[in-house]
């Protein structure tokens, strides 16, 4: 396999999670009697540009189907994050009714609704029909397509260039990362700004977040690797924020190479953090496999022990990271009889691979489990508040990553 950015031959494995189905390929009742497609889930490291990336097996249109079930507005934490971002960026860039904002991977309009409320012209780009329809229902204009240079040329010719291009948690999902970043360069106004948010691979390594690895994530990103890729396409990073979202993320601010935006002290600080941590040293990526195996064994030991004691363990959050954890650990409905999720689009379906049924939060509370395993550990505070009623019968919460914790 060659690096998807620089075409260097790849030889170094970061982690091998065996075989699993696509993490968002939720199953219906009738699917349970049909064959299920599994793909290898193996991540490599490029020693030339230091892009961490999955080995390619599945095509993107097999991973993002028209009934894609992830709706960003389901999480109140994420809605607040989006609203706060819009408040900040509008003030910082002095955006107004004469500006143009484009969001790539607009999902269900979770972010652009706040742009629209300010009367700022906006456009969402979203390839999945289910979420695109939800955004349109909010009155947000949507182009239902995958983003790249060709689409960027069409939008720029028809609507003009963008003063702000926002892209949250999508860059990792892009198979042709050069085409995606190249499209941003085409669509961006001369003095415009791009903001991209992505989970920081430094945190993934430091906190053993192997469950954030799944087929829909083609790349695992750092400031250094993203800036290096951008510079080959006429862009550059000029600022960065360190965020708590998704277990530790970066928000980078980028512009055309010859734009007037000056590099910040924060940019240099994060660059040095990455170098000191060793993100451009191959030894940093070695040994991660053993840490993932230890988490798997601890989780299995806990579930087996509770099963022998006759205690009920149920899960909350039918998230992609939960599917990676369950499939890598070999957990099925015999050890974890159900998972609750607030998204109505997932309820009544089954987790891919493990076939754990997905129910409403009310059904979980009705079952009165002794333990609730929170699969989206990045939302544990939100989930603990939503399910506080389990304390009435002595119920406790559990997370497995970065280590098994029970409280």
Tab-separated table of C-alpha atoms in Angstrom:
chain	number	residue	atom	x	y	z
A	1	UNK	CA	0.000	0.000	0.000
A	2	UNK	CA	1.125	3.558	-0.736
A	3	UNK	CA	0.498	6.653	1.370
A	4	UNK	CA	-2.728	8.361	0.290
A	5	UNK	CA	-0.987	11.739	0.415
A	6	UNK	CA	2.638	11.389	-0.720
A	7	UNK	CA	2.563	7.924	-2.360
A	8	UNK	CA	5.421	6.574	-0.237
A	9	UNK	CA	5.317	2.785	0.180
A	10	UNK	CA	3.996	1.916	3.653
A	11	UNK	CA	5.671	-0.733	5.811
A	12	UNK	CA	4.928	0.201	9.433
A	13	UNK	CA	1.784	-1.074	11.199
A	14	UNK	CA	0.396	1.125	13.979
A	15	UNK	CA	-2.365	-1.287	15.044
A	16	UNK	CA	-4.226	-4.295	13.674
A	17	UNK	CA	-7.777	-4.642	15.023
A	18	UNK	CA	-8.604	-7.778	13.063
A	19	UNK	CA	-11.827	-7.908	11.028
A	20	UNK	CA	-15.041	-5.967	11.567
A	21	UNK	CA	-18.003	-4.626	9.586
A	22	UNK	CA	-18.269	-0.892	8.848
A	23	UNK	CA	-19.031	0.735	12.200
A	24	UNK	CA	-22.133	2.622	11.044
A	25	UNK	CA	-23.681	-0.317	9.150
A	26	UNK	CA	-26.497	-0.830	11.664
A	27	UNK	CA	-28.641	-3.902	11.047
A	28	UNK	CA	-32.387	-4.413	10.834
A	29	UNK	CA	-34.131	-7.525	12.144
A	30	UNK	CA	-34.223	-9.082	8.671
A	31	UNK	CA	-30.462	-8.526	8.249
A	32	UNK	CA	-29.628	-10.858	11.135
A	33	UNK	CA	-30.186	-13.946	8.958
A	34	UNK	CA	-28.066	-12.654	6.077
A	35	UNK	CA	-24.286	-12.702	5.592
A	36	UNK	CA	-22.491	-9.662	7.014
A	37	UNK	CA	-19.500	-8.103	5.272
A	38	UNK	CA	-16.326	-7.777	7.351
A	39	UNK	CA	-13.179	-5.868	6.361
A	40	UNK	CA	-9.690	-5.919	7.850
A	41	UNK	CA	-9.090	-2.944	10.144
A	42	UNK	CA	-5.388	-2.192	10.038
A	43	UNK	CA	-3.660	1.193	10.431
A	44	UNK	CA	-0.288	2.123	8.912
A	45	UNK	CA	2.151	5.009	9.401
A	46	UNK	CA	3.958	6.893	6.621
A	47	UNK	CA	7.572	7.665	7.521
A	48	UNK	CA	7.731	10.441	4.905
A	49	UNK	CA	4.757	12.698	5.739
A	50	UNK	CA	3.733	10.979	9.037
A	51	UNK	CA	0.130	10.535	7.955
A	52	UNK	CA	-1.459	7.716	9.983
A	53	UNK	CA	-3.977	5.893	7.773
A	54	UNK	CA	-6.096	2.777	7.384
A	55	UNK	CA	-5.233	0.122	4.880
A	56	UNK	CA	-7.840	0.480	2.128
A	57	UNK	CA	-10.390	-2.276	1.587
A	58	UNK	CA	-13.866	-0.732	1.564
A	59	UNK	CA	-14.930	1.978	-0.885
A	60	UNK	CA	-16.381	5.126	0.679
A	61	UNK	CA	-19.827	4.611	-0.875
A	62	UNK	CA	-20.054	1.308	1.052
A	63	UNK	CA	-19.407	3.183	4.294
A	64	UNK	CA	-21.696	6.207	3.916
A	65	UNK	CA	-25.056	4.993	2.699
A	66	UNK	CA	-28.190	7.055	2.079
A	67	UNK	CA	-29.685	6.049	5.446
A	68	UNK	CA	-26.519	6.878	7.415
A	69	UNK	CA	-27.686	6.979	11.024
A	70	UNK	CA	-25.417	9.551	12.688
A	71	UNK	CA	-27.260	12.816	13.366
A	72	UNK	CA	-25.103	15.465	15.067
A	73	UNK	CA	-28.070	17.225	16.684
A	74	UNK	CA	-28.702	14.184	18.910
A	75	UNK	CA	-25.954	15.398	21.278
A	76	UNK	CA	-26.690	18.530	23.317
A	77	UNK	CA	-22.964	18.791	24.054
A	78	UNK	CA	-22.209	18.963	20.337
A	79	UNK	CA	-24.945	21.513	19.666
A	80	UNK	CA	-23.464	23.806	22.313
A	81	UNK	CA	-20.016	23.310	20.796
A	82	UNK	CA	-21.376	24.364	17.391
A	83	UNK	CA	-23.203	27.404	18.775
A	84	UNK	CA	-20.103	28.545	20.667
A	85	UNK	CA	-17.984	28.125	17.537
A	86	UNK	CA	-20.342	30.272	15.457
A	87	UNK	CA	-20.322	33.013	18.109
A	88	UNK	CA	-16.515	32.969	18.123
A	89	UNK	CA	-15.815	32.758	14.398
A	90	UNK	CA	-18.368	35.396	13.384
A	91	UNK	CA	-16.733	37.875	15.772
A	92	UNK	CA	-13.186	36.863	14.859
A	93	UNK	CA	-13.650	37.080	11.093
A	94	UNK	CA	-16.228	39.908	11.244
A	95	UNK	CA	-18.713	37.876	9.190
A	96	UNK	CA	-21.953	39.587	8.196
A	97	UNK	CA	-24.782	39.494	5.648
A	98	UNK	CA	-22.255	40.176	2.899
A	99	UNK	CA	-20.143	37.121	3.782
A	100	UNK	CA	-20.427	33.544	2.554
A	101	UNK	CA	-20.035	30.470	4.770
A	102	UNK	CA	-19.724	26.894	3.490
A	103	UNK	CA	-19.734	23.858	5.757
A	104	UNK	CA	-18.445	20.563	4.413
A	105	UNK	CA	-20.159	17.564	6.043
A	106	UNK	CA	-23.022	19.759	7.227
A	107	UNK	CA	-24.851	16.675	8.551
A	108	UNK	CA	-28.333	17.651	9.794
A	109	UNK	CA	-27.676	21.394	9.932
A	110	UNK	CA	-26.473	21.270	13.554
A	111	UNK	CA	-23.985	24.153	12.914
A	112	UNK	CA	-25.304	26.118	9.941
A	113	UNK	CA	-28.587	26.731	11.741
A	114	UNK	CA	-26.690	29.177	13.979
A	115	UNK	CA	-25.091	30.867	10.955
A	116	UNK	CA	-28.490	31.130	9.292
A	117	UNK	CA	-30.043	32.675	12.415
A	118	UNK	CA	-27.613	35.577	12.027
A	119	UNK	CA	-28.688	36.192	8.445
A	120	UNK	CA	-25.308	35.178	7.036
A	121	UNK	CA	-25.556	33.407	3.640
A	122	UNK	CA	-24.516	29.780	3.970
A	123	UNK	CA	-24.343	26.505	2.083
A	124	UNK	CA	-23.981	22.977	3.385
A	125	UNK	CA	-22.324	20.101	1.559
A	126	UNK	CA	-23.557	16.705	2.775
A	127	UNK	CA	-23.433	13.422	0.788
A	128	UNK	CA	-25.857	11.338	2.867
A	129	UNK	CA	-29.553	11.707	2.050
A	130	UNK	CA	-30.941	11.133	5.555
A	131	UNK	CA	-28.940	13.927	7.184
A	132	UNK	CA	-29.159	16.223	4.133
A	133	UNK	CA	-32.955	15.995	4.284
A	134	UNK	CA	-32.891	16.893	7.986
A	135	UNK	CA	-30.807	19.997	7.196
A	136	UNK	CA	-33.149	21.014	4.383
A	137	UNK	CA	-36.058	20.726	6.809
A	138	UNK	CA	-34.363	23.510	8.791
A	139	UNK	CA	-34.312	25.660	5.636
A	140	UNK	CA	-30.579	25.240	5.040
A	141	UNK	CA	-29.477	24.962	1.377
A	142	UNK	CA	-27.634	21.688	0.840
A	143	UNK	CA	-25.577	20.243	-2.010
A	144	UNK	CA	-25.917	16.472	-1.663
A	145	UNK	CA	-22.543	15.247	-2.912
A	146	UNK	CA	-19.028	14.274	-1.857
A	147	UNK	CA	-16.669	17.241	-1.797
A	148	UNK	CA	-13.567	17.609	-3.974
A	149	UNK	CA	-11.951	19.847	-6.583
A	150	UNK	CA	-14.658	19.312	-9.222
A	151	UNK	CA	-17.532	20.182	-6.904
A	152	UNK	CA	-15.599	23.157	-5.517
A	153	UNK	CA	-15.118	24.528	-9.048
A	154	UNK	CA	-18.851	24.207	-9.738
A	155	UNK	CA	-19.863	25.967	-6.499
A	156	UNK	CA	-17.287	28.740	-6.904
A	157	UNK	CA	-18.436	29.400	-10.487
A	158	UNK	CA	-22.104	29.465	-9.509
A	159	UNK	CA	-22.086	31.115	-6.053
A	160	UNK	CA	-18.658	32.713	-5.649
A	161	UNK	CA	-15.919	31.861	-3.173
A	162	UNK	CA	-16.287	31.383	0.578
A	163	UNK	CA	-15.057	33.689	3.326
A	164	UNK	CA	-15.257	30.778	5.749
A	165	UNK	CA	-15.110	27.056	5.041
A	166	UNK	CA	-15.858	24.912	8.102
A	167	UNK	CA	-15.218	21.170	8.239
A	168	UNK	CA	-15.762	19.395	11.549
A	169	UNK	CA	-14.751	15.767	11.974
A	170	UNK	CA	-14.756	15.044	8.255
A	171	UNK	CA	-11.118	15.231	7.112
A	172	UNK	CA	-10.432	11.839	8.700
A	173	UNK	CA	-13.350	10.391	6.688
A	174	UNK	CA	-11.919	11.397	3.304
A	175	UNK	CA	-10.312	8.685	1.124
A	176	UNK	CA	-8.749	11.137	-1.394
A	177	UNK	CA	-7.372	13.670	1.048
A	178	UNK	CA	-5.470	15.618	-1.647
A	179	UNK	CA	-8.635	16.117	-3.704
A	180	UNK	CA	-10.539	17.238	-0.607
A	181	UNK	CA	-7.938	19.797	0.514
A	182	UNK	CA	-7.448	20.862	-3.099
A	183	UNK	CA	-11.168	21.585	-3.323
A	184	UNK	CA	-10.899	23.805	-0.261
A	185	UNK	CA	-8.134	25.790	-1.964
A	186	UNK	CA	-10.366	26.272	-5.016
A	187	UNK	CA	-13.423	27.394	-3.029
A	188	UNK	CA	-11.670	29.691	-0.515
A	189	UNK	CA	-11.681	33.473	-1.047
A	190	UNK	CA	-8.274	35.182	-1.256
A	191	UNK	CA	-8.279	36.300	2.390
A	192	UNK	CA	-10.724	33.643	3.587
A	193	UNK	CA	-10.269	31.162	6.423
A	194	UNK	CA	-10.698	27.404	6.646
A	195	UNK	CA	-11.367	25.804	10.028
A	196	UNK	CA	-11.022	22.057	10.362
A	197	UNK	CA	-11.626	20.085	13.537
A	198	UNK	CA	-10.301	16.566	13.995
A	199	UNK	CA	-9.379	14.229	16.857
A	200	UNK	CA	-5.678	14.687	17.601
A	201	UNK	CA	-3.658	11.530	16.986
A	202	UNK	CA	-1.406	12.573	19.884
A	203	UNK	CA	-4.336	12.087	22.279
A	204	UNK	CA	-5.310	8.849	20.563
A	205	UNK	CA	-1.862	7.437	21.327
A	206	UNK	CA	-1.407	8.991	24.761
A	207	UNK	CA	-4.840	7.885	26.028
A	208	UNK	CA	-5.039	4.519	24.229
A	209	UNK	CA	-8.131	5.606	22.251
A	210	UNK	CA	-7.961	2.708	19.800
A	211	UNK	CA	-11.767	2.586	19.672
A	212	UNK	CA	-11.763	5.806	17.633
A	213	UNK	CA	-10.275	3.720	14.818
A	214	UNK	CA	-12.816	2.402	12.304
A	215	UNK	CA	-13.195	1.983	8.554
A	216	UNK	CA	-14.966	5.315	8.091
A	217	UNK	CA	-11.835	7.023	9.454
A	218	UNK	CA	-9.283	6.769	6.663
A	219	UNK	CA	-6.746	9.047	8.401
A	220	UNK	CA	-5.612	9.922	11.953
A	221	UNK	CA	-4.375	13.451	11.996
A	222	UNK	CA	-1.913	15.851	13.577
A	223	UNK	CA	-1.097	19.513	13.047
A	224	UNK	CA	2.185	18.582	11.389
A	225	UNK	CA	0.725	16.136	8.881
A	226	UNK	CA	-2.220	18.405	7.966
A	227	UNK	CA	-0.059	21.495	7.487
A	228	UNK	CA	2.389	19.479	5.375
A	229	UNK	CA	-0.431	18.272	3.122
A	230	UNK	CA	-1.951	21.746	2.840
A	231	UNK	CA	1.319	23.348	1.795
A	232	UNK	CA	1.564	21.055	-1.234
A	233	UNK	CA	-1.830	22.479	-2.323
A	234	UNK	CA	-1.185	26.191	-1.790
A	235	UNK	CA	-2.611	26.472	1.719
A	236	UNK	CA	-1.055	26.867	5.173
A	237	UNK	CA	-2.132	26.663	8.814
A	238	UNK	CA	-1.883	29.952	10.708
A	239	UNK	CA	-3.511	29.161	14.086
A	240	UNK	CA	-4.721	26.212	16.177
A	241	UNK	CA	-6.988	25.627	19.159
A	242	UNK	CA	-6.753	22.598	21.422
A	243	UNK	CA	-10.251	21.297	22.216
A	244	UNK	CA	-11.673	18.750	24.655
A	245	UNK	CA	-14.119	17.295	22.111
A	246	UNK	CA	-13.829	13.642	21.045
A	247	UNK	CA	-11.225	12.891	23.673
A	248	UNK	CA	-8.956	15.763	22.576
A	249	UNK	CA	-9.160	17.499	19.210
A	250	UNK	CA	-7.486	20.271	17.254
A	251	UNK	CA	-9.212	23.089	15.427
A	252	UNK	CA	-6.834	24.450	12.807
A	253	UNK	CA	-7.232	27.767	11.005
A	254	UNK	CA	-5.845	27.795	7.470
A	255	UNK	CA	-5.595	30.227	4.568
A	256	UNK	CA	-3.957	30.607	1.167
A	257	UNK	CA	-0.164	30.622	1.449
A	258	UNK	CA	0.061	34.281	0.414
A	259	UNK	CA	-2.865	35.549	2.533
A	260	UNK	CA	-2.258	38.108	5.255
A	261	UNK	CA	-3.059	35.930	8.285
A	262	UNK	CA	-0.041	35.791	10.606
A	263	UNK	CA	1.074	32.600	12.394
A	264	UNK	CA	0.308	32.550	16.124
A	265	UNK	CA	2.218	31.486	19.222
A	266	UNK	CA	-0.343	28.708	19.727
A	267	UNK	CA	0.661	27.261	16.347
A	268	UNK	CA	4.315	27.040	17.349
A	269	UNK	CA	3.427	25.653	20.787
A	270	UNK	CA	1.401	22.747	19.366
A	271	UNK	CA	4.068	22.056	16.733
A	272	UNK	CA	6.644	21.688	19.500
A	273	UNK	CA	4.302	19.493	21.569
A	274	UNK	CA	3.947	17.108	18.644
A	275	UNK	CA	7.666	16.928	18.010
A	276	UNK	CA	8.482	16.440	21.703
A	277	UNK	CA	5.844	13.714	21.981
A	278	UNK	CA	7.493	11.973	19.025
A	279	UNK	CA	4.811	12.100	16.342
A	280	UNK	CA	7.563	12.143	13.719
A	281	UNK	CA	9.456	9.223	15.284
A	282	UNK	CA	8.425	5.671	14.389
A	283	UNK	CA	9.071	4.351	17.922
A	284	UNK	CA	6.084	6.381	19.189
A	285	UNK	CA	3.718	4.229	17.134
A	286	UNK	CA	5.129	0.917	18.316
A	287	UNK	CA	3.664	-0.830	21.353
A	288	UNK	CA	0.162	0.585	20.841
A	289	UNK	CA	-1.179	-2.867	19.949
A	290	UNK	CA	-0.345	-4.238	23.403
A	291	UNK	CA	-2.194	-1.389	25.122
A	292	UNK	CA	-5.330	-2.087	23.084
A	293	UNK	CA	-5.134	-5.769	23.967
A	294	UNK	CA	-4.912	-4.933	27.693
A	295	UNK	CA	-8.100	-2.811	27.460
A	296	UNK	CA	-9.878	-5.645	25.647
A	297	UNK	CA	-8.915	-8.198	28.293
A	298	UNK	CA	-9.948	-5.936	31.183
A	299	UNK	CA	-13.366	-5.340	29.606
A	300	UNK	CA	-13.939	-9.039	28.947
A	301	UNK	CA	-12.889	-9.933	32.485
A	302	UNK	CA	-15.357	-7.407	33.906
A	303	UNK	CA	-18.265	-8.565	31.717
A	304	UNK	CA	-17.603	-12.262	32.425
A	305	UNK	CA	-17.344	-11.627	36.157
A	306	UNK	CA	-20.676	-9.770	36.247
A	307	UNK	CA	-22.289	-12.504	34.135
A	308	UNK	CA	-21.180	-15.158	36.655
A	309	UNK	CA	-22.511	-13.021	39.523
A	310	UNK	CA	-25.878	-12.664	37.802
A	311	UNK	CA	-25.484	-8.873	37.426
A	312	UNK	CA	-26.930	-7.026	34.442
A	313	UNK	CA	-24.540	-4.910	32.375
A	314	UNK	CA	-26.080	-2.805	29.612
A	315	UNK	CA	-24.554	-0.148	27.405
A	316	UNK	CA	-25.352	3.388	26.399
A	317	UNK	CA	-24.451	4.992	23.059
A	318	UNK	CA	-24.610	3.032	19.800
A	319	UNK	CA	-21.587	4.976	18.604
A	320	UNK	CA	-18.964	3.989	16.044
A	321	UNK	CA	-16.288	3.832	18.742
A	322	UNK	CA	-18.479	1.382	20.652
A	323	UNK	CA	-18.694	-0.872	17.623
A	324	UNK	CA	-14.906	-0.943	17.311
A	325	UNK	CA	-14.549	-1.810	20.992
A	326	UNK	CA	-17.193	-4.548	20.964
A	327	UNK	CA	-16.029	-6.164	17.733
A	328	UNK	CA	-12.350	-6.117	18.665
A	329	UNK	CA	-13.205	-7.546	22.096
A	330	UNK	CA	-15.552	-10.208	20.696
A	331	UNK	CA	-18.485	-9.013	22.836
A	332	UNK	CA	-21.992	-10.097	21.798
A	333	UNK	CA	-25.497	-9.920	23.235
A	334	UNK	CA	-24.820	-12.784	25.657
A	335	UNK	CA	-22.545	-10.479	27.685
A	336	UNK	CA	-24.175	-7.172	26.767
A	337	UNK	CA	-27.902	-7.705	26.145
A	338	UNK	CA	-28.721	-4.210	24.904
A	339	UNK	CA	-27.408	-0.735	24.149
A	340	UNK	CA	-29.554	2.368	24.528
A	341	UNK	CA	-29.296	5.387	22.259
A	342	UNK	CA	-31.200	8.673	22.093
A	343	UNK	CA	-31.193	8.663	18.275
A	344	UNK	CA	-34.546	7.355	17.045
A	345	UNK	CA	-32.834	6.452	13.733
A	346	UNK	CA	-30.853	3.730	15.541
A	347	UNK	CA	-33.530	2.363	17.867
A	348	UNK	CA	-34.947	-0.991	16.800
A	349	UNK	CA	-31.744	-1.819	14.918
A	350	UNK	CA	-28.717	-3.900	15.908
A	351	UNK	CA	-25.053	-3.096	16.341
A	352	UNK	CA	-22.966	-4.343	13.385
A	353	UNK	CA	-20.928	-7.424	14.156
A	354	UNK	CA	-21.956	-7.859	17.782
A	355	UNK	CA	-25.714	-7.831	16.956
A	356	UNK	CA	-26.512	-6.144	20.287
A	357	UNK	CA	-30.057	-4.689	20.018
A	358	UNK	CA	-30.433	-0.905	20.209
A	359	UNK	CA	-33.256	0.445	22.375
A	360	UNK	CA	-34.434	3.769	23.775
A	361	UNK	CA	-32.944	5.178	26.997
A	362	UNK	CA	-36.345	4.607	28.641
A	363	UNK	CA	-36.093	0.866	27.894
A	364	UNK	CA	-32.649	0.739	29.533
A	365	UNK	CA	-33.956	2.443	32.679
A	366	UNK	CA	-36.903	0.076	32.758
A	367	UNK	CA	-34.498	-2.903	32.744
A	368	UNK	CA	-32.691	-1.527	35.849
A	369	UNK	CA	-29.155	-2.773	35.121
A	370	UNK	CA	-26.543	-2.862	37.882
A	371	UNK	CA	-24.011	-1.344	35.448
A	372	UNK	CA	-24.218	0.953	32.410
A	373	UNK	CA	-21.207	0.775	30.104
A	374	UNK	CA	-20.827	4.174	28.425
A	375	UNK	CA	-19.440	3.458	24.958
A	376	UNK	CA	-19.016	7.118	23.796
A	377	UNK	CA	-16.743	7.906	26.767
A	378	UNK	CA	-16.213	11.441	25.394
A	379	UNK	CA	-19.840	12.170	26.364
A	380	UNK	CA	-19.744	10.484	29.779
A	381	UNK	CA	-20.746	13.621	31.726
A	382	UNK	CA	-23.781	14.136	29.474
A	383	UNK	CA	-24.776	10.466	29.709
A	384	UNK	CA	-24.312	10.358	33.483
A	385	UNK	CA	-26.734	13.286	33.807
A	386	UNK	CA	-29.282	11.746	31.421
A	387	UNK	CA	-29.242	8.394	33.218
A	388	UNK	CA	-28.878	9.681	36.786
A	389	UNK	CA	-31.961	7.598	37.721
A	390	UNK	CA	-29.834	4.412	37.844
A	391	UNK	CA	-28.474	5.614	41.193
A	392	UNK	CA	-31.933	4.980	42.674
A	393	UNK	CA	-31.311	1.207	42.647
A	394	UNK	CA	-27.560	1.400	43.207
A	395	UNK	CA	-26.627	1.332	39.524
A	396	UNK	CA	-23.086	2.316	38.515
A	397	UNK	CA	-21.396	3.614	35.380
A	398	UNK	CA	-18.460	2.018	33.553
A	399	UNK	CA	-16.053	3.082	30.809
A	400	UNK	CA	-13.404	0.864	29.224
A	401	UNK	CA	-11.127	3.460	27.575
A	402	UNK	CA	-8.442	4.608	28.362
A	403	UNK	CA	-8.744	2.113	31.241
A	404	UNK	CA	-11.592	0.307	32.956
A	405	UNK	CA	-13.290	2.633	35.446
A	406	UNK	CA	-16.383	1.956	37.565
A	407	UNK	CA	-18.113	4.681	39.578
